[in-house]
PDB file of C-alpha atoms in Angstrom:
ATOM      1  CA  VAL A 856     119.628 138.641  69.477  1.00  0.00           C
ATOM      2  CA  GLN A 857     120.501 139.520  65.930  1.00  0.00           C
ATOM      3  CA  LEU A 858     117.877 140.008  63.265  1.00  0.00           C
ATOM      4  CA  VAL A 859     119.035 140.242  59.650  1.00  0.00           C
ATOM      5  CA  GLU A 860     116.642 141.320  56.942  1.00  0.00           C
ATOM      6  CA  SER A 861     116.974 140.563  53.247  1.00  0.00           C
ATOM      7  CA  GLY A 862     114.912 140.634  50.089  1.00  0.00           C
ATOM      8  CA  GLY A 863     114.427 144.339  49.566  1.00  0.00           C
ATOM      9  CA  GLY A 864     114.940 145.998  46.231  1.00  0.00           C
ATOM     10  CA  SER A 865     113.597 148.319  43.567  1.00  0.00           C
ATOM     11  CA  VAL A 866     110.434 147.227  41.785  1.00  0.00           C
ATOM     12  CA  GLN A 867     107.598 148.621  39.710  1.00  0.00           C
ATOM     13  CA  ALA A 868     104.160 149.347  41.084  1.00  0.00           C
ATOM     14  CA  GLY A 869     102.091 146.177  41.032  1.00  0.00           C
ATOM     15  CA  ASP A 870     105.086 143.886  41.508  1.00  0.00           C
ATOM     16  CA  SER A 871     105.755 141.603  44.447  1.00  0.00           C
ATOM     17  CA  LEU A 872     108.623 141.186  46.892  1.00  0.00           C
ATOM     18  CA  LYS A 873     109.253 138.778  49.733  1.00  0.00           C
ATOM     19  CA  LEU A 874     111.274 139.975  52.690  1.00  0.00           C
ATOM     20  CA  SER A 875     113.035 137.566  55.009  1.00  0.00           C
ATOM     21  CA  CYS A 876     114.387 138.020  58.512  1.00  0.00           C
ATOM     22  CA  ALA A 877     116.827 135.521  59.959  1.00  0.00           C
ATOM     23  CA  ALA A 878     117.191 135.393  63.736  1.00  0.00           C
ATOM     24  CA  SER A 879     120.435 134.460  65.409  1.00  0.00           C
ATOM     25  CA  ARG A 880     118.787 132.079  67.778  1.00  0.00           C
ATOM     26  CA  VAL A 881     115.478 130.454  68.555  1.00  0.00           C
ATOM     27  CA  ILE A 882     113.134 133.294  69.308  1.00  0.00           C
ATOM     28  CA  THR A 883     110.485 133.085  66.671  1.00  0.00           C
ATOM     29  CA  SER A 884     108.715 130.251  68.439  1.00  0.00           C
ATOM     30  CA  TYR A 885     108.151 132.154  71.641  1.00  0.00           C
ATOM     31  CA  TYR A 886     107.697 135.802  70.791  1.00  0.00           C
ATOM     32  CA  THR A 887     105.562 138.062  68.737  1.00  0.00           C
ATOM     33  CA  MET A 888     107.513 139.131  65.685  1.00  0.00           C
ATOM     34  CA  GLY A 889     106.723 141.901  63.274  1.00  0.00           C
ATOM     35  CA  TRP A 890     107.678 144.253  60.515  1.00  0.00           C
ATOM     36  CA  TYR A 891     107.942 148.005  60.817  1.00  0.00           C
ATOM     37  CA  ARG A 892     108.580 150.403  57.978  1.00  0.00           C
ATOM     38  CA  GLN A 893     109.737 153.979  57.818  1.00  0.00           C
ATOM     39  CA  PRO A 894     109.189 155.977  54.643  1.00  0.00           C
ATOM     40  CA  PRO A 895     111.588 158.849  53.956  1.00  0.00           C
ATOM     41  CA  GLY A 896     110.784 161.778  56.218  1.00  0.00           C
ATOM     42  CA  LYS A 897     107.849 160.044  57.872  1.00  0.00           C
ATOM     43  CA  GLU A 898     107.029 158.286  61.121  1.00  0.00           C
ATOM     44  CA  ARG A 899     107.666 154.606  61.631  1.00  0.00           C
ATOM     45  CA  GLU A 900     104.629 152.400  60.986  1.00  0.00           C
ATOM     46  CA  LEU A 901     103.922 148.923  62.299  1.00  0.00           C
ATOM     47  CA  VAL A 902     103.051 146.945  59.176  1.00  0.00           C
ATOM     48  CA  ALA A 903     102.298 143.462  60.483  1.00  0.00           C
ATOM     49  CA  THR A 904     102.767 141.181  63.464  1.00  0.00           C
ATOM     50  CA  ILE A 905     102.575 137.462  64.085  1.00  0.00           C
ATOM     51  CA  SER A 906     102.323 135.981  67.552  1.00  0.00           C
ATOM     52  CA  ASP A 907     103.633 132.682  68.869  1.00  0.00           C
ATOM     53  CA  ASP A 908     100.261 131.089  68.083  1.00  0.00           C
ATOM     54  CA  PHE A 909     100.434 132.455  64.522  1.00  0.00           C
ATOM     55  CA  THR A 910      97.788 135.116  65.072  1.00  0.00           C
ATOM     56  CA  THR A 911      98.443 137.945  62.633  1.00  0.00           C
ATOM     57  CA  THR A 912      97.635 141.641  62.535  1.00  0.00           C
ATOM     58  CA  TYR A 913      98.073 144.130  59.710  1.00  0.00           C
ATOM     59  CA  ALA A 914      98.037 147.847  59.212  1.00  0.00           C
ATOM     60  CA  ASP A 915      94.970 148.925  57.235  1.00  0.00           C
ATOM     61  CA  SER A 916      97.260 150.234  54.505  1.00  0.00           C
ATOM     62  CA  VAL A 917      98.550 146.737  53.687  1.00  0.00           C
ATOM     63  CA  LYS A 918      95.601 144.454  54.468  1.00  0.00           C
ATOM     64  CA  GLY A 919      94.866 142.106  51.598  1.00  0.00           C
ATOM     65  CA  ARG A 920      98.238 142.789  49.975  1.00  0.00           C
ATOM     66  CA  PHE A 921     100.856 141.761  52.549  1.00  0.00           C
ATOM     67  CA  THR A 922     101.179 138.441  54.352  1.00  0.00           C
ATOM     68  CA  ILE A 923     103.381 137.860  57.366  1.00  0.00           C
ATOM     69  CA  SER A 924     104.533 134.356  58.183  1.00  0.00           C
ATOM     70  CA  ARG A 925     107.149 132.546  60.204  1.00  0.00           C
ATOM     71  CA  ASP A 926     109.102 129.312  59.900  1.00  0.00           C
ATOM     72  CA  ASN A 927     110.118 128.427  63.428  1.00  0.00           C
ATOM     73  CA  SER A 928     112.265 125.525  62.241  1.00  0.00           C
ATOM     74  CA  LYS A 929     114.431 128.038  60.368  1.00  0.00           C
ATOM     75  CA  ASN A 930     114.155 130.908  62.891  1.00  0.00           C
ATOM     76  CA  THR A 931     112.948 133.033  60.012  1.00  0.00           C
ATOM     77  CA  LEU A 932     110.231 135.616  59.591  1.00  0.00           C
ATOM     78  CA  TYR A 933     108.781 136.578  56.217  1.00  0.00           C
ATOM     79  CA  LEU A 934     106.750 139.358  54.678  1.00  0.00           C
ATOM     80  CA  GLN A 935     105.169 138.629  51.307  1.00  0.00           C
ATOM     81  CA  MET A 936     104.274 141.911  49.655  1.00  0.00           C
ATOM     82  CA  ASN A 937     101.980 141.864  46.627  1.00  0.00           C
ATOM     83  CA  SER A 938     100.457 144.623  44.519  1.00  0.00           C
ATOM     84  CA  LEU A 939     103.099 147.035  45.707  1.00  0.00           C
ATOM     85  CA  LYS A 940     102.349 150.738  45.557  1.00  0.00           C
ATOM     86  CA  THR A 941     104.647 153.742  45.475  1.00  0.00           C
ATOM     87  CA  GLU A 942     103.541 154.564  49.010  1.00  0.00           C
ATOM     88  CA  ASP A 943     105.045 151.254  50.167  1.00  0.00           C
ATOM     89  CA  THR A 944     108.494 152.720  49.561  1.00  0.00           C
ATOM     90  CA  ALA A 945     110.303 152.596  52.893  1.00  0.00           C
ATOM     91  CA  MET A 946     113.001 150.983  54.949  1.00  0.00           C
ATOM     92  CA  TYR A 947     111.555 147.774  56.370  1.00  0.00           C
ATOM     93  CA  TYR A 948     112.658 146.504  59.756  1.00  0.00           C
ATOM     94  CA  CYS A 949     112.175 143.112  61.350  1.00  0.00           C
ATOM     95  CA  VAL A 950     111.412 143.359  65.055  1.00  0.00           C
ATOM     96  CA  ARG A 951     110.867 141.214  68.090  1.00  0.00           C
ATOM     97  CA  LEU A 952     108.087 142.513  70.282  1.00  0.00           C
ATOM     98  CA  PHE A 953     107.408 142.012  73.943  1.00  0.00           C
ATOM     99  CA  LEU A 954     104.361 143.479  75.652  1.00  0.00           C
ATOM    100  CA  GLY A 955     103.831 145.650  72.625  1.00  0.00           C
ATOM    101  CA  LYS A 956     107.285 147.169  72.637  1.00  0.00           C
ATOM    102  CA  VAL A 957     110.222 146.591  70.326  1.00  0.00           C
ATOM    103  CA  LYS A 958     112.904 144.575  72.083  1.00  0.00           C
ATOM    104  CA  ASP A 959     115.120 143.841  69.103  1.00  0.00           C
ATOM    105  CA  SER A 960     115.334 145.249  65.594  1.00  0.00           C
ATOM    106  CA  GLY A 961     117.308 144.494  62.482  1.00  0.00           C
ATOM    107  CA  GLN A 962     119.243 147.007  60.393  1.00  0.00           C
ATOM    108  CA  GLY A 963     116.541 147.198  57.780  1.00  0.00           C
ATOM    109  CA  THR A 964     116.131 146.465  54.081  1.00  0.00           C
ATOM    110  CA  GLN A 965     115.122 149.106  51.568  1.00  0.00           C
ATOM    111  CA  VAL A 966     112.050 148.683  49.405  1.00  0.00           C
ATOM    112  CA  THR A 967     111.578 151.164  46.581  1.00  0.00           C
ATOM    113  CA  VAL A 968     108.468 151.101  44.407  1.00  0.00           C
ATOM    114  CA  SER A 969     108.268 153.311  41.351  1.00  0.00           C
TER     115      SER A 969
END
């Protein structure tokens, strides 16, 4: 399964970005999908997940600012990021999860907030 992220970029603090993740085949309907991020020199952090029944979870650091969503008809996962902070700077990865573990991951898209 291929996951391809897009939508990253360089923005100012307070701006918004929307990340997209296109899957190579129909997986979004059946699996929990999520977004990880890895800031420079830091550990990877699970940012948000969305299950097959559209239940969502968020890291405390992004609650109220980020929204994860999925469009199963387009095999696409999204991450709407509002009120971005400098500490949101990271490489963002789209993942497919199974039993809490990453089964597939994209190559990542860079988000830089200054």
